[in-house]
Amino acid sequence: MIHKKNSSGKFFVFSLLAAVAGFVASCASSGNVPANEVAEPVTSAESPSAVQQPTIAIAKAKTAYETKVVNDSNQVRIVEKPTMAALDFAAYHANPIRLAGKDERPENYKGVMESAAIAEYPFAMLESISADAPAAVAEASPIAWEPFAKILYAQTGSDSLGVLVGEIEAVKWNEPDVFRAFQTVTRLWGIAGNGENSRKVEWWVEVTPASWTNRKPFYGKLKLASGGETLEVLNYYLTAEMNSEDAMNWARTLSSYWYPTLNTDLEQHASGDVWVSDASSRPFAVMRGNPMGKPMWIAFEVPAFRMTDEDLWAKRKADSLMAAGEVIPVERSLDTSSAFRLETLASMENSCPANDGTKKFRETLLKKMEKLPKEQNSWEENGMLWFRRNANYLLADKISGQDSLHNPLPRMIELKQYLDSLNIQLLVVPVPVKEEVYADKLVEGTPTDLCVNVNGREFVREMLAAGIDVLDLYPALKAARSGDEPPRYSYQRYDTHWALPGMLAVMEVLATRVTQYSWYGESGAKPGSLVLKDTVTVRDGDLVAHLPDSEKSKYAADTLAAMKVFKGDEPYKGGKNSPILLMGDSFTGVFESVDQKSGGPGSLLAYATGLDVQVATSWGGGPGIRSRMMKMQKDLSAKRLVIYMMTVRDFWQSPMEWDKLR
């Protein structure tokens, strides 16, 4: 939700960047801004008594971070002062995870303007342009424009800066058919203006052309000067420092947004501890990415967050004592009834047959996909954005016919057998992709009641036939979307994830299933012990970043209805003694550990059933959460039920392999 200033002039934000914009809010509302970093405010010369306008805080450090290269797949990025600006810049600037595959020369690139002089460069949005860095930016801290533009929009409602910078990256040098970006804005600076702009910030950029253009970086001043709230947002962005908890929320949010196409996740790593890949580094977070089939790791280190050997020893001892004493094992027995599974299996028989309609859908979708540039991972159709990997899943062949590293069926059976041996119930909850729930919007002319995902539905049936308890969400989500009230849908328009109506429909059938287990009555469930409150959140769709550069500015962040669960006055969070473990991919984390938090599937399930729910999320994909579960042996001793929730797209050609439990 976007809040404007209140009567006292304080500044509040609650937005899609919960770890970032929310931190701006906490700093601003408390006034916790380093005094030596903020320039003195200026007063109107015409009216000395006028309300003072803040000038820009320019951080003194010229380098936002230092890079330590461990090897060709591991880096450490060291940030001395953990401001949002410094951490964002350390994440976005020259990040090999983000740059993977972008050096390849496009096949249709002709170099039409390759010999153009700098005075002929086609950047009408720049007031000036030069080959050398301007003196104005010499002492200023650089900014990564993408995250800052999102925060600016969330607070002020203005997207002028983001649109203008986006236009720079969209310039095609008279070769509009080349999809890949010819250049990126690698650094942005906000500089205190002069003259008529003395109470405004002027914007300067460094533009780095792709290597295949054979051009050198250049610099320019935008035809834009900003005042008002923008100055205040920039001040806090540049100067307010995060603590270690804020920084972890920042890393978690970043990983969740990059996940769909960069396959990012946070490794299990204790903040401030020694990193296994480099004994001299003690990062607070380690991000893994795998955008092109080769894993890479970026560790983020802040000296103030490092832990001494003595502190680490004390923490490990405390953690060991807590782990030994906190989890209370429960005596449990499996509900061995097959009634629900067999009923679901029977309902699926011939429910999604291959016919002329499904054949036409596949052929039309395939032609649509073939027309897309191979680098383009999302596109717009009928007011929604669609994801290439989701669409590929709808074109899948027999899922259980994949090779041993990509076939999920043996791994699901293995997981069930392992949990059975511990007397822990397993419930697999595959989440349909938006593209199959809204197939009629994806492909014009498709009947709304046509089941288009023949092989995907068959795989769900195969899991059931193999003895696995599976909750089929497809009927509930199809029913939910029939009640859509545009522009509010059951899935987010510009994102891969569900919106509140879809999530609530899922929670209804999931909670009902949980209460049907024979052990539920003796589980100590306390329905009505939690409080549910309505709220809203702002989320920048994760598919926007993967559109053609010229289209990105068309899709502003969505304001979404949300709910938040409280235990007393505190946002709900299930602990290690929770009888339910909800584990999986980003569908378990969205609205739960990012966005407004404590309003995702785990919290809503706890509210509905009266049973505590512990949530474990692998942002890098559903297959990866199994190895994390195996490291939670003490936690598992308190569990009656493991719910495995993940997007169905990872059943087909998953970039994260389905390896054996270990």
XYZ file of C-alpha atoms in Angstrom:
662
model
C 0.000 0.000 0.000
C 1.334 3.427 -0.841
C 1.113 5.993 1.918
C 1.781 9.675 1.407
C 3.246 11.920 4.078
C 1.277 12.404 7.238
C 0.731 15.732 8.957
C 4.047 15.550 10.789
C 5.951 15.187 7.547
C 7.153 11.680 8.306
C 7.508 9.208 5.535
C 5.967 5.731 5.420
C 6.200 2.947 2.840
C 4.748 -0.538 2.665
C 5.327 -1.943 -0.767
C 6.343 -4.846 -2.923
C 9.920 -4.453 -1.791
C 9.118 -5.327 1.789
C 12.746 -5.795 2.645
C 13.727 -2.524 1.030
C 10.897 -0.034 0.884
C 9.669 -1.179 4.275
C 13.131 -0.432 5.602
C 12.923 3.059 4.147
C 9.724 3.458 6.122
C 11.207 2.359 9.419
C 14.184 4.651 9.077
C 12.125 7.619 7.980
C 9.470 7.249 10.640
C 12.087 7.031 13.362
C 14.294 9.757 11.974
C 17.220 7.342 12.115
C 19.349 8.907 9.399
C 23.086 9.470 9.888
C 23.364 13.203 10.509
C 26.808 13.526 8.960
C 25.519 12.108 5.682
C 22.655 14.534 5.046
C 23.235 17.951 3.544
C 21.637 20.969 5.194
C 18.146 21.744 3.862
C 17.661 24.934 1.892
C 14.936 27.535 2.322
C 13.204 29.526 -0.380
C 15.016 32.819 -1.001
C 11.693 34.457 -1.750
C 10.067 33.238 1.471
C 12.479 32.506 4.359
C 9.618 31.113 6.414
C 8.611 28.626 3.746
C 8.708 24.912 4.486
C 12.272 23.705 4.122
C 13.010 21.442 1.200
C 15.580 18.681 1.681
C 18.643 18.595 -0.514
C 20.274 15.400 -1.633
C 22.485 13.304 0.594
C 25.498 12.276 -1.450
C 27.424 9.410 0.073
C 31.136 10.174 0.193
C 32.392 6.739 -0.790
C 33.169 6.454 -4.494
C 32.990 2.651 -4.474
C 29.750 1.054 -3.305
C 31.277 -2.412 -2.959
C 34.425 -4.437 -3.511
C 34.553 -7.725 -5.386
C 36.623 -10.698 -4.343
C 36.744 -13.334 -7.093
C 37.182 -16.761 -5.506
C 37.062 -18.674 -8.802
C 35.128 -18.584 -12.076
C 31.844 -19.478 -10.365
C 32.188 -17.854 -6.919
C 32.392 -14.186 -5.935
C 32.172 -12.217 -2.721
C 30.783 -8.673 -2.818
C 31.855 -6.667 0.215
C 29.722 -3.679 1.210
C 31.251 -1.451 3.894
C 28.093 0.509 4.676
C 24.895 -1.549 4.240
C 22.616 1.089 2.798
C 19.911 0.022 0.393
C 21.713 1.853 -2.396
C 24.997 0.040 -1.732
C 23.442 -3.415 -1.414
C 21.294 -2.993 -4.517
C 24.268 -1.770 -6.507
C 26.384 -4.698 -5.301
C 23.650 -7.066 -6.481
C 22.811 -5.515 -9.844
C 26.138 -4.144 -11.074
C 28.174 -6.489 -13.318
C 26.563 -9.519 -11.699
C 27.601 -12.619 -13.696
C 24.311 -14.324 -12.856
C 22.430 -11.500 -14.584
C 24.909 -11.216 -17.463
C 25.085 -14.909 -18.367
C 24.527 -15.467 -22.085
C 24.305 -11.782 -23.002
C 27.696 -11.602 -24.742
C 26.505 -13.772 -27.624
C 26.104 -11.748 -30.817
C 22.499 -11.868 -32.104
C 22.223 -13.648 -35.426
C 20.258 -10.804 -37.022
C 22.531 -7.984 -35.816
C 23.945 -6.076 -38.792
C 25.814 -3.204 -37.157
C 23.887 -0.526 -39.085
C 25.145 2.316 -36.868
C 28.330 0.693 -35.589
C 30.532 3.485 -36.946
C 28.341 6.350 -35.681
C 30.150 9.182 -33.890
C 29.016 9.934 -30.343
C 27.283 13.107 -31.548
C 25.083 10.896 -33.757
C 23.988 8.531 -30.998
C 20.158 8.172 -31.055
C 19.365 9.074 -27.436
C 16.862 11.914 -27.503
C 16.144 11.462 -23.782
C 19.660 12.635 -22.888
C 20.329 16.339 -22.491
C 24.058 15.774 -22.928
C 26.256 12.861 -23.890
C 30.009 12.289 -23.546
C 32.623 9.577 -23.735
C 34.109 10.514 -20.372
C 32.608 10.482 -16.910
C 31.355 13.990 -16.018
C 32.926 15.786 -13.079
C 29.474 16.079 -11.484
C 29.436 12.386 -10.536
C 33.006 12.126 -9.278
C 32.125 12.128 -5.567
C 28.602 10.651 -5.780
C 27.560 7.104 -4.977
C 26.191 5.104 -7.918
C 22.683 3.674 -7.895
C 21.221 0.600 -9.575
C 18.311 2.191 -11.375
C 15.847 -0.736 -11.471
C 15.279 -1.263 -7.729
C 15.399 2.467 -7.014
C 12.814 3.237 -9.688
C 10.467 0.645 -8.134
C 10.805 2.187 -4.685
C 10.284 5.655 -6.138
C 7.098 4.557 -7.864
C 5.805 2.777 -4.747
C 6.191 5.934 -2.658
C 5.458 8.787 -5.049
C 3.323 7.134 -7.729
C 5.653 8.610 -10.358
C 7.380 6.371 -12.875
C 9.030 9.190 -14.856
C 12.568 8.146 -13.960
C 11.980 4.463 -14.672
C 10.294 5.177 -17.989
C 13.087 7.487 -19.167
C 15.900 5.119 -18.206
C 13.969 2.244 -19.745
C 13.827 4.185 -23.001
C 17.623 4.323 -23.026
C 17.880 0.556 -22.747
C 15.238 0.156 -25.473
C 17.152 2.074 -28.184
C 17.761 -0.304 -31.111
C 20.122 1.740 -33.357
C 17.865 1.402 -36.420
C 17.687 -2.381 -36.001
C 14.256 -2.917 -34.389
C 14.193 -6.654 -35.121
C 17.086 -7.381 -32.750
C 15.492 -8.435 -29.469
C 18.486 -8.337 -27.170
C 19.318 -5.031 -25.487
C 22.021 -3.050 -27.274
C 22.976 -1.342 -24.018
C 22.155 -1.204 -20.334
C 22.237 1.630 -17.826
C 24.869 0.301 -15.449
C 25.063 3.299 -13.101
C 22.680 6.086 -12.149
C 23.594 9.144 -10.099
C 21.343 11.657 -8.397
C 23.125 15.016 -8.224
C 22.030 18.227 -6.525
C 20.951 20.636 -9.250
C 22.049 24.209 -9.815
C 20.257 27.371 -10.868
C 16.592 26.753 -11.565
C 17.103 23.153 -10.399
C 18.732 24.105 -7.101
C 15.999 22.367 -5.140
C 15.853 19.364 -7.428
C 17.892 16.314 -8.217
C 19.392 15.939 -11.690
C 20.029 12.483 -13.048
C 23.177 11.222 -14.753
C 23.731 7.775 -16.235
C 26.511 5.505 -17.368
C 25.434 3.494 -20.402
C 27.319 0.298 -21.198
C 26.815 -1.111 -24.716
C 26.720 -4.880 -25.217
C 30.142 -6.285 -26.120
C 28.921 -7.355 -29.560
C 28.189 -3.717 -30.545
C 31.914 -2.833 -30.352
C 31.117 0.421 -28.572
C 32.576 1.841 -25.390
C 30.603 3.013 -22.360
C 29.350 6.595 -22.455
C 27.671 9.029 -20.079
C 24.689 11.320 -20.251
C 22.439 13.668 -18.319
C 18.730 12.871 -18.409
C 16.163 15.414 -19.510
C 14.581 15.151 -16.086
C 14.908 16.949 -12.768
C 12.974 15.699 -9.747
C 11.862 17.406 -6.566
C 9.433 16.927 -3.716
C 9.183 13.436 -2.254
C 11.811 12.138 -4.674
C 14.474 14.028 -2.733
C 13.357 12.466 0.515
C 13.235 8.953 -0.934
C 16.711 9.383 -2.410
C 18.127 10.679 0.867
C 17.015 7.619 2.796
C 17.934 5.238 0.001
C 21.498 6.575 0.007
C 22.080 6.909 3.729
C 19.827 4.738 5.914
C 21.666 1.590 6.993
C 20.205 -1.879 7.368
C 20.771 -4.236 10.257
C 21.486 -7.905 9.573
C 17.802 -8.891 9.701
C 16.855 -6.138 7.216
C 19.681 -7.264 4.951
C 18.498 -10.879 5.000
C 14.976 -9.757 4.074
C 16.523 -7.763 1.231
C 18.413 -10.823 -0.042
C 15.354 -13.053 0.276
C 13.183 -10.618 -1.687
C 15.810 -10.175 -4.398
C 16.215 -13.919 -4.841
C 12.447 -14.380 -5.126
C 12.129 -11.797 -7.900
C 15.043 -13.107 -9.923
C 13.997 -16.733 -9.530
C 11.690 -17.228 -12.576
C 14.400 -16.802 -15.224
C 17.705 -16.706 -13.322
C 16.868 -19.717 -11.126
C 18.116 -17.951 -8.020
C 17.911 -19.179 -4.457
C 19.596 -18.430 -1.149
C 21.922 -21.108 0.117
C 21.570 -22.336 3.661
C 24.148 -20.215 5.422
C 24.288 -18.682 8.883
C 24.596 -14.909 8.609
C 28.142 -13.796 9.418
C 29.562 -17.331 9.418
C 32.486 -18.603 7.339
C 31.538 -19.393 3.738
C 32.378 -22.933 2.664
C 33.735 -21.697 -0.690
C 36.103 -19.146 0.846
C 37.269 -19.523 4.439
C 38.345 -15.874 4.601
C 34.820 -14.581 3.880
C 31.948 -14.306 6.332
C 28.924 -13.223 4.259
C 25.452 -12.591 5.594
C 23.829 -14.196 2.529
C 24.876 -16.418 -0.372
C 22.854 -16.388 -3.589
C 23.019 -19.204 -6.100
C 21.917 -18.645 -9.679
C 21.721 -20.993 -12.649
C 20.442 -19.044 -15.671
C 22.303 -20.982 -18.376
C 22.878 -24.446 -16.932
C 26.021 -23.475 -14.989
C 25.547 -22.657 -11.294
C 27.181 -19.497 -9.940
C 27.347 -18.091 -6.431
C 27.481 -14.488 -5.234
C 28.106 -13.979 -1.510
C 27.240 -10.639 0.106
C 29.423 -9.566 2.993
C 29.109 -6.602 5.348
C 32.032 -6.257 7.798
C 29.690 -5.093 10.573
C 27.706 -8.342 10.259
C 30.736 -10.630 10.540
C 30.954 -12.836 13.581
C 34.169 -13.471 15.488
C 35.320 -17.019 16.139
C 34.221 -16.592 19.747
C 30.787 -15.355 18.694
C 30.441 -18.198 16.210
C 31.378 -20.760 18.845
C 28.861 -19.294 21.277
C 26.148 -19.162 18.595
C 26.732 -22.748 17.495
C 26.608 -23.898 21.098
C 23.385 -21.960 21.687
C 21.899 -23.307 18.457
C 22.883 -26.837 19.446
C 21.268 -26.489 22.855
C 18.170 -24.937 21.316
C 17.931 -27.644 18.671
C 18.285 -30.323 21.323
C 15.757 -28.844 23.685
C 13.295 -26.893 21.576
C 11.746 -29.564 19.370
C 9.283 -31.829 21.153
C 8.905 -35.158 19.341
C 5.349 -36.396 18.914
C 3.973 -39.905 18.775
C 2.162 -40.276 15.495
C 0.495 -42.784 13.276
C -0.238 -42.610 9.583
C -3.722 -42.250 8.222
C -3.591 -45.224 5.865
C -7.022 -44.700 4.361
C -6.958 -44.524 0.575
C -10.456 -43.109 0.247
C -9.453 -39.539 -0.614
C -6.725 -40.632 -3.018
C -8.969 -43.108 -4.811
C -11.784 -40.574 -5.010
C -9.425 -38.032 -6.576
C -8.053 -40.679 -8.932
C -11.552 -41.618 -10.074
C -12.464 -37.978 -10.670
C -9.520 -37.607 -13.027
C -10.380 -40.495 -15.294
C -10.975 -39.080 -18.769
C -11.207 -35.559 -17.301
C -8.618 -34.129 -19.694
C -8.674 -36.175 -22.904
C -6.614 -35.426 -25.974
C -8.993 -34.294 -28.713
C -9.272 -31.891 -31.621
C -9.549 -28.960 -29.203
C -6.352 -29.784 -27.333
C -4.557 -30.461 -30.624
C -5.580 -27.061 -31.973
C -4.501 -25.375 -28.739
C -1.056 -27.003 -28.815
C -0.515 -26.172 -32.479
C -1.537 -22.532 -32.025
C 0.563 -22.099 -28.884
C 3.577 -23.713 -30.542
C 3.333 -21.317 -33.486
C 3.064 -18.398 -31.070
C 6.167 -19.558 -29.209
C 8.128 -20.037 -32.421
C 7.502 -16.407 -33.368
C 8.985 -15.106 -30.124
C 12.687 -14.192 -30.126
C 14.526 -16.998 -28.360
C 15.752 -14.590 -25.661
C 12.241 -13.351 -24.810
C 10.851 -15.110 -21.749
C 7.547 -13.274 -21.321
C 4.953 -11.600 -23.514
C 1.571 -9.883 -23.285
C -1.743 -11.242 -24.468
C -5.214 -10.067 -23.431
C -3.979 -7.867 -20.616
C -1.844 -10.527 -18.926
C 1.833 -11.414 -19.104
C 2.765 -15.029 -19.826
C 5.902 -17.019 -19.020
C 7.773 -19.046 -21.643
C 8.636 -21.903 -19.259
C 4.991 -22.230 -18.200
C 3.905 -22.341 -21.824
C 6.560 -24.960 -22.587
C 5.071 -27.073 -19.814
C 1.699 -27.048 -21.607
C 3.508 -28.445 -24.646
C 5.204 -31.199 -22.647
C 5.396 -34.806 -23.774
C 4.920 -37.673 -21.318
C 6.366 -36.303 -18.078
C 7.231 -39.652 -16.506
C 9.053 -40.562 -19.728
C 11.879 -38.089 -19.077
C 15.422 -39.209 -18.217
C 16.253 -40.191 -14.647
C 17.447 -36.702 -13.651
C 14.247 -35.003 -14.840
C 11.540 -37.567 -14.117
C 9.842 -36.542 -10.840
C 7.800 -39.726 -10.327
C 10.533 -41.956 -8.817
C 11.602 -39.096 -6.562
C 8.055 -38.520 -5.323
C 7.684 -42.219 -4.552
C 11.042 -42.172 -2.764
C 9.969 -39.173 -0.683
C 6.707 -40.864 0.310
C 8.526 -44.038 1.325
C 10.980 -42.071 3.452
C 8.270 -40.105 5.261
C 6.160 -43.251 5.665
C 9.100 -44.783 7.526
C 8.886 -41.882 9.982
C 5.086 -42.145 10.269
C 4.762 -38.701 8.661
C 1.951 -38.099 6.191
C 2.910 -36.703 2.750
C 0.507 -34.552 0.749
C 1.738 -33.401 -2.666
C 0.135 -30.154 -3.854
C 1.068 -29.330 -7.475
C 0.147 -25.745 -8.359
C -1.231 -25.297 -11.906
C 0.430 -22.569 -13.951
C -1.521 -19.459 -14.867
C -1.317 -20.451 -18.515
C -3.483 -23.556 -18.053
C -6.029 -21.877 -15.783
C -6.368 -18.985 -18.257
C -5.753 -20.936 -21.456
C -8.540 -19.009 -23.216
C -6.688 -15.744 -22.611
C -3.363 -17.240 -23.646
C -4.698 -18.563 -26.964
C -7.660 -16.733 -28.494
C -10.603 -18.969 -29.343
C -9.891 -21.604 -26.694
C -13.095 -22.571 -24.850
C -12.951 -21.607 -21.171
C -13.892 -25.145 -20.121
C -11.270 -26.908 -22.274
C -8.635 -28.778 -20.269
C -5.509 -28.095 -22.322
C -2.793 -29.699 -20.180
C -3.273 -33.315 -21.179
C 0.168 -34.658 -20.215
C 0.380 -32.590 -17.049
C -2.972 -33.870 -15.810
C -1.937 -37.400 -16.706
C 1.160 -37.046 -14.520
C -0.995 -36.024 -11.548
C -3.059 -39.157 -12.202
C 0.129 -41.258 -12.326
C 1.231 -39.960 -8.903
C -2.142 -40.868 -7.456
C -2.017 -44.308 -9.068
C 1.440 -44.832 -7.544
C -0.059 -44.459 -4.061
C 0.855 -40.797 -3.441
C -1.696 -38.563 -1.755
C -2.138 -35.621 -4.172
C -4.400 -32.601 -3.758
C -5.704 -31.622 -7.201
C -5.986 -27.818 -7.291
C -7.038 -27.482 -10.922
C -10.849 -27.687 -10.369
C -10.715 -25.161 -7.499
C -8.622 -22.665 -9.462
C -10.796 -22.982 -12.570
C -13.850 -22.332 -10.416
C -12.156 -19.362 -8.731
C -11.267 -17.703 -12.021
C -14.896 -17.864 -13.128
C -15.564 -15.306 -10.401
C -12.878 -12.876 -11.521
C -13.736 -9.188 -11.396
C -11.260 -7.447 -13.732
C -8.739 -6.052 -13.151
C -8.620 -8.443 -10.174
C -7.879 -12.025 -11.126
C -7.106 -15.325 -9.415
C -3.532 -15.057 -10.680
C -1.550 -11.839 -10.840
C -1.685 -10.166 -14.233
C 2.046 -9.490 -14.538
C 3.458 -12.233 -12.335
C 3.778 -16.013 -12.308
C 2.038 -16.365 -8.925
C -1.530 -16.454 -7.746
C -3.394 -13.468 -6.327
C -5.582 -13.554 -3.214
C -8.755 -15.068 -4.805
C -6.786 -17.987 -6.217
C -4.827 -18.514 -3.019
C -7.986 -18.486 -0.893
C -9.619 -21.051 -3.179
C -6.584 -23.284 -2.709
C -6.538 -22.752 1.044
C -10.163 -23.834 1.324
C -9.564 -27.221 -0.271
C -6.191 -27.652 1.447
C -7.544 -26.877 4.916
C -10.488 -29.198 4.301
C -8.117 -31.998 3.356
C -5.949 -31.482 6.460
C -8.954 -31.678 8.778
C -9.994 -34.994 7.188
C -6.911 -36.894 8.380
C -7.751 -39.352 11.146
C -5.141 -37.847 13.481
C -6.480 -34.278 13.187
C -8.883 -34.709 16.097
C -6.071 -35.627 18.479
C -3.573 -33.089 17.125
C -4.449 -30.334 19.586
C -5.757 -28.038 16.853
C -7.014 -24.670 18.114
C -9.195 -23.065 15.410
C -9.932 -19.426 16.113
C -6.701 -18.781 18.012
C -5.264 -16.538 15.288
C -6.480 -13.220 13.892
C -6.922 -12.468 10.186
C -6.808 -8.898 8.887
C -7.361 -7.444 5.429
C -4.547 -5.413 3.898
C -3.049 -4.626 0.508
C 0.422 -4.976 -0.933
C 2.158 -3.623 -4.007
C 4.041 -6.115 -6.150
C 6.086 -5.475 -9.239
C 5.325 -8.461 -11.469
C 8.229 -10.864 -11.866
C 7.506 -11.194 -15.604
C 7.942 -7.497 -16.444
C 11.734 -7.695 -16.411
C 11.656 -10.296 -19.196
C 9.683 -8.280 -21.719
C 11.274 -6.399 -24.617
C 12.929 -3.258 -23.234
C 10.524 -0.977 -25.076
C 7.506 -2.581 -23.337
C 8.612 -2.763 -19.694
C 7.410 0.703 -18.728
C 3.815 -0.187 -19.699
C 3.364 -2.428 -16.676
C 3.361 -0.626 -13.356
C 3.383 -2.436 -10.035
C 0.038 -3.981 -9.107
C -1.766 -3.065 -5.899
C -3.106 -6.394 -4.641
C -5.628 -7.304 -1.993
C -3.973 -9.389 0.718
C -4.538 -10.851 4.158
C -2.236 -10.957 7.139
C -2.394 -13.401 10.037
C -1.522 -12.351 13.587
C -0.867 -14.260 16.772
C -1.786 -11.698 19.377
C -0.182 -8.476 18.213
C 2.632 -10.152 16.272
C 2.603 -11.350 12.639
C 2.222 -15.124 12.623
C 5.163 -17.455 12.058
C 5.127 -21.179 12.723
C 8.019 -22.676 14.652
C 9.938 -25.930 14.772
C 7.284 -27.640 16.878
C 4.608 -27.059 14.245
C 2.904 -30.367 13.383
C 2.788 -29.362 9.706
C 5.738 -28.601 7.435
C 4.733 -26.735 4.269
C 7.687 -26.946 1.912
C 8.218 -26.098 -1.718
C 9.055 -23.317 -4.121
C 8.076 -19.650 -4.378
C 4.368 -20.464 -4.092
C 5.015 -21.215 -0.413
C 6.945 -17.966 0.055
C 4.993 -15.327 -1.860
C 2.952 -13.263 0.641
C 4.564 -15.393 3.368
C 8.222 -14.334 3.579
C 8.113 -11.547 0.966
C 5.567 -8.842 0.112
C 3.389 -8.049 3.149
C 4.435 -11.325 4.894
C 2.499 -13.684 7.221
C -0.298 -13.850 4.657
C 0.796 -16.713 2.429
C -0.259 -20.370 2.346
C 1.453 -21.286 5.618
C -0.146 -18.554 7.719
C -3.566 -18.948 6.091
C -3.483 -22.716 6.607
C -2.621 -22.223 10.285
C -5.513 -19.792 10.630
C -7.975 -22.167 8.954
C -6.974 -25.407 10.694
C -5.796 -24.190 14.098
C -2.529 -26.119 13.627
C 0.844 -24.392 13.528
C 2.594 -24.529 10.158
C 6.339 -24.295 9.614
C 7.290 -23.044 6.126
C 10.439 -23.980 4.200
C 10.911 -22.274 0.828
C 13.391 -22.960 -1.955
C 13.207 -19.987 -4.301
C 15.341 -21.864 -6.816
C 12.636 -24.439 -7.539
C 10.561 -27.175 -5.966
C 13.039 -30.051 -6.472
C 15.637 -28.360 -4.255
C 13.551 -28.257 -1.105
C 13.880 -32.016 -0.540
C 17.564 -31.729 0.367
C 16.716 -28.969 2.829
C 14.070 -31.165 4.397
C 16.654 -33.891 4.902
C 18.696 -31.465 7.000
C 15.696 -30.798 9.265
C 15.735 -34.146 11.065
C 15.088 -32.706 14.539
C 12.249 -30.559 13.180
C 10.746 -33.585 11.452
C 10.399 -35.361 14.790
C 7.576 -32.917 15.617
C 5.776 -33.291 12.287
C 2.610 -35.184 11.471
C 2.255 -33.890 7.911
C 4.585 -32.657 5.171
C 2.831 -30.683 2.436
C 4.931 -30.486 -0.725
C 3.637 -27.495 -2.718
C 5.290 -26.436 -5.961
C 4.561 -25.186 -9.458
C 3.876 -27.918 -11.981
C 6.298 -26.405 -14.507
C 9.220 -28.007 -12.631
C 7.836 -31.429 -13.493
C 8.994 -30.850 -17.081
C 12.648 -30.212 -18.014
C 13.399 -28.593 -14.677
C 16.678 -26.639 -14.561
C 17.051 -28.052 -11.032
C 17.457 -31.800 -11.421
C 15.361 -34.385 -9.607
C 18.213 -36.202 -7.899
C 17.902 -38.768 -5.137
C 17.298 -37.915 -1.485
C 20.500 -37.473 0.451
